[in-house]
Amino acid sequence: MTHAEIALKADRLTKRFGQLTAVNQLSLSIERGAIYGFLGPNGCGKSTAIRLLTGLLIADEGEVTVLGQPLAGHEEALKSRIGYMTQKFSLFENLTVLENLRFVAAIYSVKGVQAKKRIDELLQLYGLSERQQQLAGTMSGGQKQRLALACATIHHPELLFLDEPTSAVDPENRRDFWERLFDLSAAGTTILVSTHYMDEAERCHGLAILEHGIKRADGAPRELMQSMSANVVEISGDSLRQVKQRLSALPDVISAAQVGNHLRVLVSKSVDDAIGLLTPFSDNYDLALVRPSLEDVFVSCTGGRHVG
Amino acid sequence: MWARLWAIVTKELKQLRRDRMTFGMIVMLPLMQLMLFGYAINTDVRHVPAGIVDLSQTSYSRQLFQMVSATQVVDFTQRYYSAQAADEAITRGEVKAVLLIPADFSSRLVLHPAFDHNREYSPLTRPVAQWLVDGADTMVAAAMRSLRNMPLTELTAKGVTLTAPSFEVVQYFNPEQRSVVNIVPGLLAIILTMTMVMFTSAAIVREREQGNMEFLIATPVKPVELMVGKIVPYVFVGLVQASIILSVGHWVFAVPVRGGLDSLLIASLLFIFASLTLGLVISTLTKNQLQAMQMTVFILMPSILLSGFMFPYDAMPIPAQWIAEVLPATHFMRMVRGIVLRDADVFSLSKDALWLLGFTCVGVLVAAKRFNKRLE
Ligand SMILES: Nc1ncnc2c1ncn2[C@@H]1O[C@H](COP(=O)(O)OP(=O)(O)O)[C@@H](O)[C@H]1O
Ligand SMILES: [Mg+2]
């Protein structure tokens, strides 16, 4: 793809809440049909960024272009072309699944036979057919999440925003959920999804790592891992905690974290021989250079200040 | 536009049906208030606990005691043997009033023109007995003052020759002077203010608090659709309440509904709309349900005190009247009392009707304008 269509573009987006800058000079560009992820810890500005991109909050600085139109001034027209699944369950807990779907269909002006067909289709697709008459508030996290996705996609949006859609869902449901996202993406829907799970972030076509509202890295997960500014050394042996303390004091060591019975050490790329640097501090241990994971990328981007 | 509006209305109705608490309030609130105000709050003062000090101990004094008892304004529950004991009893709060019959009661009586019509009032005429009254409660005090000019002719066997009063008073409406007749229609205004403002003032903040609003404002729904869709279901609620109040008022308290039901319906609808939009405006001004509740009380208090429900509008100081004029309850109070008690129709009350209509239109506009589709 040399000349892909851009579905969403943001240019130096900034949002302040009093003293706090929740989103700071965020620029990004998402191709049509891609799944793009926001990865970052709680409070890093993922939700705020999504609200800015959907026009629910007004940016202090910067511009957004959605589906080829500037967002400012076209918010209402664009709302029928985008779907938004909020972080907190935002459908009506004292309405049934079917009532919620019918309500949302009417709000998006999906009418009559078409609405009925679409609702049946969604109930089928998201495995909610048997629960049509159940009150939304009485469902499990995974079921609520599927209902929310069904509602957010009822009008076939071209652009879909999902704010931490899997935070209240067990791993198996998460996998199914991502299958549905790939289906949507294959059908041409552009998806922006925020998460703080590494495994989910790794499935995205493109990824932005956010910290304190600032974008620290942007690219395909594989690219990010390859172009990482650190080498990863895995150390195995006994009493790793002492080694960890010794290594953490070194200026070129970005971070050292225990993973099972290994110690995973990130060493700045400015050091040519990472193993050589570490060996004097860890005699009698096995040292090996390993392939970086997305978590390593995340840690090296954020300077090891956060994990997960 | 209409499909979305309809969707919001049906959604609200379904939610309302499942909300047992609110549903119960719709019915119980008017019933309870009606019983409270109808039975307990009775401005016709009767059965004031009273005591007597009879220093005269004559057949006349015993007859006077009988006569005063017969008025039912007071119930003599205590007997004291000195003025001082009576004084202390009032201070203790044992009784609200004491009838003090002096030792020279008989000689005072025979000289009194109310007893003997051949005598004239003169500066030397002395009252035959004395009332000691706990004046803290003005309502009780006023009732006691009404006993001041009680005719004493019954004490003589001479038959009745009354003096001609200066004015003849012809009472239109409410011939028995029962305060409940005036209270029930007034209560309609108060209860509707309370419930209508309360329901809608919470309507939008609640969805904000529960997170529904973030989803809603990301959809193409328009503010006006949301505003109107939220108040329409409560119009029915208001009409149900109005029917409850007026029928219970009619069957239990025998309050006549003189005016046409069509006028009553129009007036009630106008007021319901005005109160609902007031609630909506509150809802767009506040950040959470607690604030909305406080604002509701802030509106409710003057509506109860200044609308003419508690005190006659004309007797209030001018600044209070200005405030009262702003409140929808005042206008409705005038209309509903006019219609229910005096058989007025909406057209003869058009000033108040127009005011409520204007209030509603401005209210909806303000609410829709205040409610922008943003999170801030
Ligand atoms: N409406 C708001 N007012 C003030 N501060 C806010 C508001 N919304 C978010 N914040 C702050 O902005 C930062 C980013 O929040 P958020 O975007 O919700 O993070 P995330 O979704 O990544 O957890 C947090 O520090 C949060 O406290
Ligand atoms: Mg968030």
XYZ file of C-alpha atoms and ligand atoms in Angstrom:
712
model
C 0.000 0.000 0.000
C 1.748 3.112 -1.152
C -1.085 5.558 -1.075
C -3.409 4.357 1.643
C -6.401 6.436 2.577
C -6.105 8.104 5.972
C -9.189 7.590 8.161
C -8.061 9.564 11.174
C -5.382 12.163 11.530
C -4.457 14.269 14.512
C -1.991 17.086 14.547
C -0.340 18.276 17.774
C -3.434 17.658 19.856
C -3.201 19.101 23.370
C -5.653 19.066 26.245
C -5.126 20.589 29.659
C -7.182 20.155 32.818
C -5.994 23.055 34.940
C -2.336 22.400 35.704
C -2.373 18.904 34.260
C -1.669 18.342 30.586
C -3.622 15.152 29.938
C -2.758 14.966 26.235
C 0.385 16.661 25.040
C 1.149 17.439 21.374
C -0.277 14.160 20.149
C 0.014 13.579 16.402
C -1.080 10.414 14.698
C -2.331 9.088 11.436
C -4.388 5.925 10.962
C -4.964 4.172 7.657
C -8.424 3.086 6.655
C -9.179 -0.448 7.787
C -6.349 -0.581 10.309
C -6.561 -1.514 13.962
C -4.600 1.099 15.848
C -3.839 0.812 19.528
C -3.212 3.238 22.369
C -1.011 1.482 24.897
C -0.330 3.015 28.262
C -0.896 2.763 31.990
C -3.976 4.164 33.739
C -4.079 7.931 33.698
C -1.761 8.316 30.701
C -4.472 10.078 28.700
C -5.953 7.315 26.531
C -9.572 8.137 27.297
C -8.954 11.854 27.011
C -7.308 11.372 23.618
C -10.264 9.326 22.385
C -12.710 11.945 23.642
C -10.770 14.607 21.769
C -10.825 12.522 18.600
C -14.587 11.945 18.851
C -15.336 15.601 19.545
C -16.649 15.024 23.076
C -13.926 17.264 24.416
C -12.522 20.323 22.712
C -8.763 20.399 22.287
C -6.851 23.396 23.585
C -4.518 23.098 20.622
C -4.212 21.024 17.515
C -6.459 19.722 14.785
C -8.227 16.496 13.977
C -9.304 15.245 10.580
C -11.868 12.456 10.652
C -12.756 10.531 7.495
C -11.423 13.342 5.366
C -13.316 16.112 7.168
C -11.989 18.485 9.779
C -13.565 17.518 13.110
C -14.082 21.104 14.279
C -17.464 22.258 13.001
C -18.433 18.850 11.611
C -18.814 16.951 14.904
C -22.528 16.301 14.496
C -22.328 15.211 10.867
C -19.479 12.854 11.717
C -21.274 11.289 14.657
C -23.405 9.099 12.412
C -20.244 7.763 10.750
C -18.346 6.848 13.888
C -19.025 4.412 16.703
C -17.806 4.798 20.280
C -17.630 2.194 22.994
C -16.936 3.919 26.298
C -14.600 2.597 28.952
C -17.404 2.381 31.509
C -20.519 0.455 30.445
C -22.765 3.216 29.167
C -25.904 1.436 28.031
C -29.025 1.320 30.130
C -28.810 -1.257 32.875
C -32.545 -1.315 33.473
C -33.381 -2.000 29.848
C -33.157 -5.434 28.280
C -30.584 -6.345 25.656
C -33.187 -6.054 22.931
C -34.534 -2.746 24.235
C -31.046 -1.295 24.332
C -30.355 -2.396 20.773
C -33.684 -1.032 19.534
C -33.075 2.264 21.273
C -29.615 2.659 19.804
C -30.864 1.648 16.343
C -33.517 4.369 16.520
C -30.996 6.927 17.712
C -28.808 6.148 14.690
C -31.874 6.273 12.415
C -31.679 2.607 11.498
C -35.349 1.926 10.873
C -38.037 -0.691 10.396
C -37.207 -3.965 8.687
C -33.600 -2.944 8.329
C -33.297 -2.362 12.061
C -34.868 -5.710 12.841
C -32.538 -7.501 10.443
C -29.489 -5.728 11.804
C -30.425 -6.428 15.419
C -30.979 -10.129 14.726
C -27.653 -10.249 12.937
C -25.851 -8.619 15.858
C -27.561 -10.808 18.466
C -26.391 -13.819 16.494
C -22.880 -12.513 15.932
C -22.266 -11.600 19.549
C -23.978 -14.646 21.030
C -26.707 -12.654 22.750
C -29.726 -14.287 21.099
C -30.710 -16.218 24.210
C -30.329 -13.142 26.374
C -32.500 -10.718 24.409
C -34.934 -10.345 27.286
C -32.323 -10.085 30.035
C -31.760 -6.747 31.730
C -28.389 -5.390 30.671
C -27.441 -4.633 34.266
C -27.664 -8.294 35.246
C -25.185 -9.554 32.650
C -21.532 -10.502 33.099
C -18.639 -8.285 32.064
C -18.066 -10.168 28.834
C -21.724 -10.073 27.880
C -22.006 -6.384 28.611
C -18.946 -5.757 26.514
C -20.392 -7.681 23.569
C -23.655 -5.767 23.875
C -21.730 -2.501 23.939
C -19.815 -3.496 20.813
C -23.051 -4.508 19.096
C -24.562 -1.117 19.939
C -21.481 0.785 18.824
C -21.495 -0.950 15.442
C -25.238 -1.082 14.780
C -25.022 1.646 12.125
C -21.958 0.197 10.332
C -19.600 2.973 11.391
C -16.574 3.616 9.225
C -14.505 4.489 12.252
C -14.813 2.752 15.593
C -13.381 3.931 18.917
C -13.032 1.357 21.685
C -11.860 2.573 25.074
C -10.352 -0.309 27.069
C -13.003 -2.688 25.778
C -11.577 -5.769 27.454
C -10.742 -4.475 30.917
C -13.614 -6.379 32.571
C -13.345 -9.534 30.488
C -11.689 -12.920 30.994
C -8.885 -14.046 28.635
C -11.014 -16.399 26.569
C -13.642 -13.756 25.907
C -10.838 -11.369 25.063
C -9.614 -13.668 22.322
C -13.116 -13.970 20.857
C -13.535 -10.250 21.084
C -10.392 -9.665 19.077
C -11.628 -12.118 16.440
C -14.668 -9.862 16.019
C -12.421 -6.815 15.737
C -10.412 -8.479 12.961
C -13.685 -9.282 11.177
C -14.691 -5.645 11.377
C -11.285 -4.516 10.228
C -11.373 -6.933 7.296
C -14.715 -5.423 6.320
C -13.046 -2.023 6.095
C -13.804 -0.515 9.507
C -11.000 1.535 10.973
C -10.587 0.795 14.670
C -8.855 2.735 17.395
C -8.594 0.700 20.572
C -7.002 1.617 23.886
C -5.570 -0.980 26.209
C -3.087 -1.613 28.923
C -2.543 -5.250 27.944
C 0.661 -6.006 26.018
C -0.778 -9.074 24.280
C -3.638 -7.007 22.921
C -1.396 -4.216 21.820
C 0.699 -6.732 19.922
C -2.286 -7.633 17.742
C -2.704 -4.078 16.471
C -1.532 -3.008 13.032
C -0.236 0.225 14.462
C 0.458 1.298 17.995
C 1.098 4.438 19.982
C 2.713 4.163 23.380
C 1.483 6.930 25.644
C 2.952 8.195 28.853
C 1.755 11.283 30.713
C -0.189 12.312 27.623
C 2.922 12.202 25.442
C 3.356 9.754 22.584
C 6.631 7.909 23.233
C 6.580 5.578 20.255
C 4.469 4.922 17.199
C 4.572 2.129 14.631
C 3.780 -1.494 13.932
C 4.521 -3.671 16.988
C 7.157 -5.679 15.074
C 8.901 -2.515 13.886
C 8.881 -1.114 17.369
C 10.510 -4.242 18.716
C 13.175 -4.228 16.027
C 14.039 -0.581 16.239
C 14.106 -0.533 20.006
C 16.792 1.634 21.577
C 17.934 -1.122 23.934
C 19.232 -4.668 23.903
C 17.599 -7.280 26.047
C 19.715 -9.598 28.155
C 18.183 -12.488 30.004
C 20.023 -13.694 33.112
C 19.225 -16.968 34.817
C 20.472 -18.392 38.081
C 19.863 -18.158 41.857
C 19.466 -15.093 44.105
C 18.520 -12.864 41.227
C 17.326 -10.121 43.537
C 20.852 -9.179 44.579
C 22.034 -9.164 40.990
C 19.089 -7.011 40.101
C 20.054 -4.446 42.711
C 23.624 -4.315 41.528
C 22.633 -3.969 37.883
C 19.965 -1.349 38.458
C 22.639 1.025 39.747
C 24.447 1.023 36.400
C 23.709 4.138 34.317
C 23.372 2.242 31.029
C 20.890 -0.243 32.402
C 17.419 1.060 31.647
C 15.644 -1.487 33.718
C 15.992 -4.873 35.329
C 12.896 -6.885 36.114
C 12.395 -10.416 37.331
C 10.237 -12.597 35.093
C 9.816 -16.070 36.560
C 13.331 -17.404 37.202
C 14.922 -14.984 34.773
C 16.081 -11.470 35.120
C 15.248 -9.373 32.082
C 17.687 -6.505 31.705
C 17.369 -3.672 29.205
C 20.710 -2.165 28.255
C 20.971 1.045 26.251
C 22.002 0.541 22.597
C 24.828 3.037 23.134
C 26.649 0.136 24.777
C 28.027 -2.115 22.036
C 28.657 -5.200 24.107
C 25.769 -5.545 26.515
C 26.821 -8.967 27.775
C 30.351 -7.671 28.350
C 28.962 -4.793 30.408
C 26.906 -7.028 32.648
C 29.234 -10.012 33.100
C 31.476 -8.452 35.803
C 28.387 -7.894 37.982
C 26.924 -11.318 37.509
C 29.581 -14.037 37.689
C 28.381 -17.635 37.559
C 25.138 -16.653 35.820
C 23.998 -17.498 32.315
C 23.630 -14.407 30.188
C 21.948 -14.394 26.778
C 20.807 -11.751 24.303
C 17.141 -12.337 23.506
C 14.475 -10.960 21.139
C 12.749 -7.945 22.582
C 9.067 -8.182 23.489
C 6.525 -5.408 23.346
C 6.830 -5.023 27.075
C 10.533 -4.321 26.613
C 9.640 -1.676 24.069
C 7.191 -0.183 26.487
C 9.687 -0.185 29.338
C 12.456 1.314 27.234
C 10.124 4.041 25.914
C 8.898 5.010 29.308
C 12.296 4.706 30.955
C 11.240 1.834 33.165
C 9.019 4.015 35.273
C 5.929 1.917 34.712
C 5.376 -1.715 34.157
C 2.097 -3.017 32.659
C -36.377 13.534 14.406
C -39.724 12.023 15.445
C -38.380 8.492 15.472
C -35.568 9.513 17.800
C -37.906 11.494 20.024
C -40.242 8.515 20.221
C -37.318 6.217 21.024
C -36.285 8.440 23.930
C -39.836 8.708 25.247
C -40.404 4.946 25.197
C -37.013 4.345 26.749
C -37.822 6.716 29.614
C -41.212 5.086 30.137
C -39.682 1.627 30.300
C -37.061 2.779 32.761
C -39.704 4.487 34.852
C -41.814 1.325 34.908
C -38.879 -0.689 36.223
C -37.922 1.885 38.841
C -40.224 0.740 41.655
C -39.091 3.435 44.029
C -39.989 6.275 41.714
C -43.106 4.489 40.583
C -44.266 4.171 44.167
C -43.465 7.812 44.856
C -45.684 8.914 42.009
C -48.704 7.442 43.776
C -47.722 7.541 47.453
C -46.389 11.064 47.584
C -49.668 12.800 46.680
C -51.680 10.461 48.896
C -49.461 11.010 51.902
C -49.250 14.755 51.483
C -52.973 14.965 51.009
C -53.642 13.062 54.222
C -51.073 15.116 56.117
C -52.263 18.482 54.936
C -55.908 17.536 54.827
C -56.158 16.169 58.351
C -53.245 17.466 60.363
C -52.788 20.941 59.064
C -56.075 22.453 59.895
C -56.212 26.187 60.288
C -59.699 26.036 61.836
C -58.608 26.079 65.457
C -60.597 23.727 67.686
C -60.001 21.903 70.957
C -57.317 24.140 72.372
C -56.347 22.642 75.762
C -57.411 25.126 78.406
C -57.815 25.497 82.148
C -60.231 27.371 84.363
C -59.920 29.337 87.577
C -63.340 29.963 89.027
C -63.011 32.352 91.955
C -66.693 33.201 91.869
C -68.260 29.752 92.296
C -71.767 30.852 91.415
C -74.379 29.314 89.168
C -73.653 32.069 86.654
C -69.967 31.244 86.585
C -70.741 27.545 86.077
C -73.087 28.496 83.268
C -70.383 30.577 81.627
C -68.050 27.601 81.841
C -70.669 25.477 80.058
C -71.170 28.071 77.356
C -67.496 28.409 76.575
C -67.081 24.631 76.497
C -69.937 24.405 74.035
C -68.063 26.519 71.473
C -65.480 23.672 71.196
C -62.794 26.260 70.620
C -61.292 25.144 73.925
C -61.326 21.900 75.864
C -61.161 22.547 79.579
C -58.761 19.940 80.835
C -57.476 21.525 84.028
C -58.833 23.407 86.980
C -56.634 25.768 89.001
C -57.344 27.596 92.224
C -55.438 30.821 91.815
C -54.386 33.175 89.080
C -50.798 32.411 89.914
C -51.225 28.669 89.480
C -52.827 29.354 86.091
C -49.925 31.567 85.145
C -47.435 28.837 85.936
C -49.449 26.225 84.041
C -49.266 28.333 80.886
C -45.537 28.805 81.289
C -45.092 25.066 81.712
C -47.089 24.531 78.526
C -49.711 22.456 80.308
C -52.510 24.477 78.720
C -52.643 27.120 76.015
C -55.260 29.311 77.699
C -56.938 29.813 81.037
C -60.330 31.348 81.719
C -60.111 33.407 84.862
C -63.478 34.137 86.457
C -63.012 36.783 89.151
C -64.659 36.671 92.558
C -66.876 39.653 91.701
C -68.074 37.986 88.496
C -71.774 38.256 89.334
C -71.692 41.952 90.080
C -69.689 42.644 86.927
C -72.115 40.574 84.920
C -75.243 42.409 85.891
C -73.624 45.720 84.922
C -72.473 44.404 81.501
C -74.411 45.468 78.381
C -73.848 42.053 76.788
C -75.883 40.638 79.617
C -78.465 43.350 80.060
C -79.405 45.244 76.935
C -80.877 48.122 78.826
C -77.427 49.158 79.856
C -75.089 51.222 77.730
C -71.343 50.719 77.316
C -69.541 53.251 79.448
C -65.915 53.780 80.385
C -66.802 52.060 83.619
C -67.998 48.869 81.961
C -65.660 46.092 82.971
C -65.180 42.758 81.208
C -66.812 39.945 83.144
C -63.869 37.568 83.038
C -60.353 37.250 81.709
C -58.547 34.942 79.290
C -54.880 34.225 79.898
C -53.474 33.088 76.564
C -50.187 31.625 75.401
C -49.691 34.073 72.538
C -46.659 32.321 71.020
C -48.854 30.472 68.577
C -50.629 33.266 66.740
C -53.215 30.898 65.361
C -54.319 29.909 68.872
C -54.196 33.502 70.037
C -56.430 34.589 67.172
C -58.926 31.873 68.005
C -59.051 33.059 71.610
C -59.543 36.650 70.529
C -62.603 35.513 68.577
C -64.159 34.618 71.952
C -63.747 38.173 73.169
C -67.163 39.372 72.062
C -69.089 36.257 72.933
C -72.686 37.237 73.684
C -73.662 36.578 77.258
C -77.402 36.769 76.792
C -77.763 33.033 77.241
C -76.917 33.562 80.865
C -80.188 35.358 81.319
C -83.449 33.700 80.562
C -84.541 36.822 78.757
C -84.225 35.632 75.195
C -81.989 36.970 72.482
C -81.860 40.531 71.280
C -78.724 41.006 69.294
C -77.187 44.312 68.389
C -76.994 44.959 64.646
C -73.481 44.403 63.222
C -71.844 47.218 61.256
C -71.298 45.017 58.217
C -73.129 42.156 56.811
C -70.687 39.633 55.317
C -71.920 37.603 52.364
C -69.624 34.664 51.752
C -69.176 33.428 48.247
C -67.805 29.906 47.951
C -66.748 27.667 50.779
C -69.764 28.538 52.940
C -68.660 26.331 55.828
C -65.268 28.064 55.855
C -63.309 24.795 55.869
C -59.672 25.403 55.161
C -59.281 22.032 53.457
C -61.322 23.358 50.544
C -58.612 25.899 49.895
C -55.763 23.561 50.744
C -56.473 20.703 48.355
C -56.224 22.691 45.121
C -53.192 24.457 46.552
C -51.680 21.126 47.395
C -52.029 20.155 43.750
C -49.648 22.974 42.891
C -47.202 22.061 45.651
C -47.087 18.331 44.959
C -46.715 18.852 41.244
C -43.892 21.320 41.842
C -42.208 18.850 44.138
C -42.418 15.757 41.945
C -42.132 17.338 38.523
C -39.073 19.411 39.355
C -37.524 16.557 41.305
C -37.919 13.929 38.577
C -36.518 15.970 35.755
C -33.846 17.768 37.737
C -32.254 14.368 38.324
C -32.928 13.137 34.791
C -29.856 14.415 33.003
C -27.367 14.452 35.863
C -28.259 10.852 36.604
C -27.364 9.774 33.090
C -24.210 11.783 33.387
C -23.309 10.086 36.663
C -24.146 6.614 35.412
C -22.118 7.170 32.261
C -24.987 6.828 29.783
C -24.482 10.379 28.691
C -21.013 9.826 27.279
C -22.431 7.273 24.891
C -25.503 9.371 24.079
C -23.618 12.502 23.165
C -21.377 10.503 20.850
C -24.482 9.618 18.824
C -26.315 11.928 16.402
C -29.085 12.621 18.937
C -30.023 16.316 19.164
C -30.240 18.208 22.487
C -33.839 19.248 21.869
C -34.856 15.650 21.195
C -33.222 14.605 24.419
C -34.845 17.421 26.404
C -38.347 16.973 25.044
C -38.074 13.184 25.127
C -37.210 13.357 28.791
C -40.155 15.494 29.849
C -42.964 13.936 27.823
C -43.270 10.772 29.968
C -43.498 12.870 33.089
C -46.405 14.821 31.656
C -48.433 11.644 32.050
C -47.048 11.190 35.539
C -48.153 14.723 36.388
C -51.653 14.122 35.053
C -51.937 10.910 37.053
C -50.945 12.780 40.192
C -53.361 15.603 39.490
C -56.180 13.086 39.091
C -55.248 11.359 42.332
C -55.175 14.589 44.282
C -58.411 15.968 42.914
C -60.359 12.728 43.241
C -59.161 12.028 46.765
C -59.864 15.669 47.562
C -63.327 15.227 46.158
C -64.225 11.869 47.721
C -62.459 12.128 51.057
C -62.470 15.833 51.806
C -65.586 16.786 49.834
C -63.790 19.501 47.915
C -66.082 20.493 45.081
C -64.674 20.812 41.587
C -66.819 23.602 40.241
C -64.956 24.523 37.103
C -64.808 22.616 33.844
C -62.501 19.637 33.659
C -61.196 20.937 30.331
C -60.010 24.158 31.939
C -58.483 22.140 34.734
C -56.686 19.883 32.264
C -55.263 22.801 30.296
C -54.116 24.629 33.419
C -52.538 21.471 34.832
C -50.759 20.694 31.572
C -49.362 24.202 31.372
C -48.080 23.978 34.904
C -46.683 20.471 34.457
C -44.739 21.585 31.395
C -43.439 24.660 33.182
C -42.291 22.633 36.216
C -40.689 19.946 34.070
C -38.677 22.456 32.101
C -37.644 24.124 35.331
C -36.324 20.745 36.448
C -34.500 20.300 33.155
C -32.830 23.666 33.476
C -31.688 22.659 36.971
C -30.435 19.408 35.534
C -28.248 21.194 33.030
C -26.898 23.535 35.713
C -25.833 20.933 38.244
C -23.030 18.392 38.337
C -24.537 15.560 40.360
C -27.788 14.297 41.781
C -27.142 15.766 45.216
C -26.769 19.256 43.787
C -29.900 18.732 41.735
C -31.758 17.747 44.878
C -30.539 20.839 46.721
C -31.600 23.079 43.863
C -34.998 21.413 43.858
C -35.458 22.205 47.531
C -34.279 25.729 46.819
C -37.161 26.100 44.362
C -39.621 24.161 46.467
C -39.362 26.268 49.630
C -40.461 29.574 48.079
C -43.075 27.682 46.087
C -44.623 26.477 49.318
C -44.182 29.703 51.259
C -44.771 32.402 48.675
C -47.122 30.951 46.101
C -50.189 31.766 48.168
C -50.409 28.251 49.529
C -49.447 29.169 53.082
C -50.194 32.878 53.225
C -52.521 34.959 51.082
C -50.575 36.468 48.197
C -52.090 39.910 48.743
C -50.980 40.019 52.365
C -47.307 39.492 51.464
C -44.820 42.369 51.284
C -44.191 43.674 47.784
C -40.678 42.154 47.313
C -42.064 38.751 48.295
C -44.795 39.226 45.729
C -42.188 39.880 43.044
C -40.408 36.654 43.880
C -43.725 34.866 43.932
C -44.563 36.154 40.465
C -41.480 34.428 39.058
C -42.500 31.025 40.381
C -44.742 28.913 38.183
C -46.477 27.628 41.323
C -47.933 31.070 42.103
C -49.577 31.344 38.711
C -50.907 27.834 38.850
C -52.149 28.352 42.407
C -54.242 31.258 41.203
C -55.545 29.333 38.234
C -56.359 26.117 40.011
C -58.127 27.804 42.905
C -60.043 29.891 40.410
C -61.101 26.867 38.417
C -61.757 24.428 41.224
C -63.354 26.765 43.734
C -64.887 29.570 41.683
C -65.726 27.942 38.371
C -63.425 30.263 36.444
C -62.299 29.127 32.989
C -58.847 29.264 31.479
C -59.717 32.314 29.391
C -60.543 34.460 32.374
C -57.134 33.405 33.733
C -55.275 33.922 30.466
C -52.574 36.101 32.018
C -51.370 33.277 34.224
C -51.811 30.737 31.436
C -49.688 32.771 29.040
C -47.057 33.259 31.666
C -46.720 29.504 32.200
C -46.572 28.944 28.448
C -43.820 31.536 28.072
C -41.930 30.057 30.994
C -41.982 26.635 29.338
C -40.756 27.863 25.966
C -37.936 29.878 27.470
C -37.084 26.963 29.772
C -36.768 24.421 26.964
C -34.616 26.804 24.964
C -32.354 27.544 27.908
C -32.026 23.852 28.768
C -31.271 22.834 25.178
C -28.764 25.638 24.888
C -27.101 24.871 28.217
C -26.909 21.202 27.332
C -24.111 21.105 24.829
C -23.007 17.763 23.563
C -19.686 17.889 25.341
C -18.269 16.292 28.414
C -17.223 19.591 29.971
N -12.520 15.869 33.223
C -11.312 15.851 33.787
N -10.940 16.831 34.618
C -9.715 16.839 35.178
N -8.780 15.898 34.971
C -9.100 14.892 34.156
C -10.371 14.806 33.524
N -10.392 13.685 32.765
C -9.194 13.101 32.915
N -8.398 13.814 33.751
C -7.023 13.496 34.124
O -6.299 13.345 32.930
C -5.401 12.259 33.025
C -5.674 11.276 31.919
O -6.891 10.620 32.173
P -7.494 9.536 31.196
O -7.516 10.082 29.822
O -8.803 9.110 31.751
O -6.442 8.347 31.313
P -6.579 6.837 30.875
O -7.826 6.685 30.094
O -5.367 6.576 30.078
O -6.592 6.036 32.128
C -5.589 11.655 34.403
O -4.578 12.164 35.230
C -6.925 12.166 34.839
O -6.975 12.329 36.227
Mg -9.382 5.523 30.426
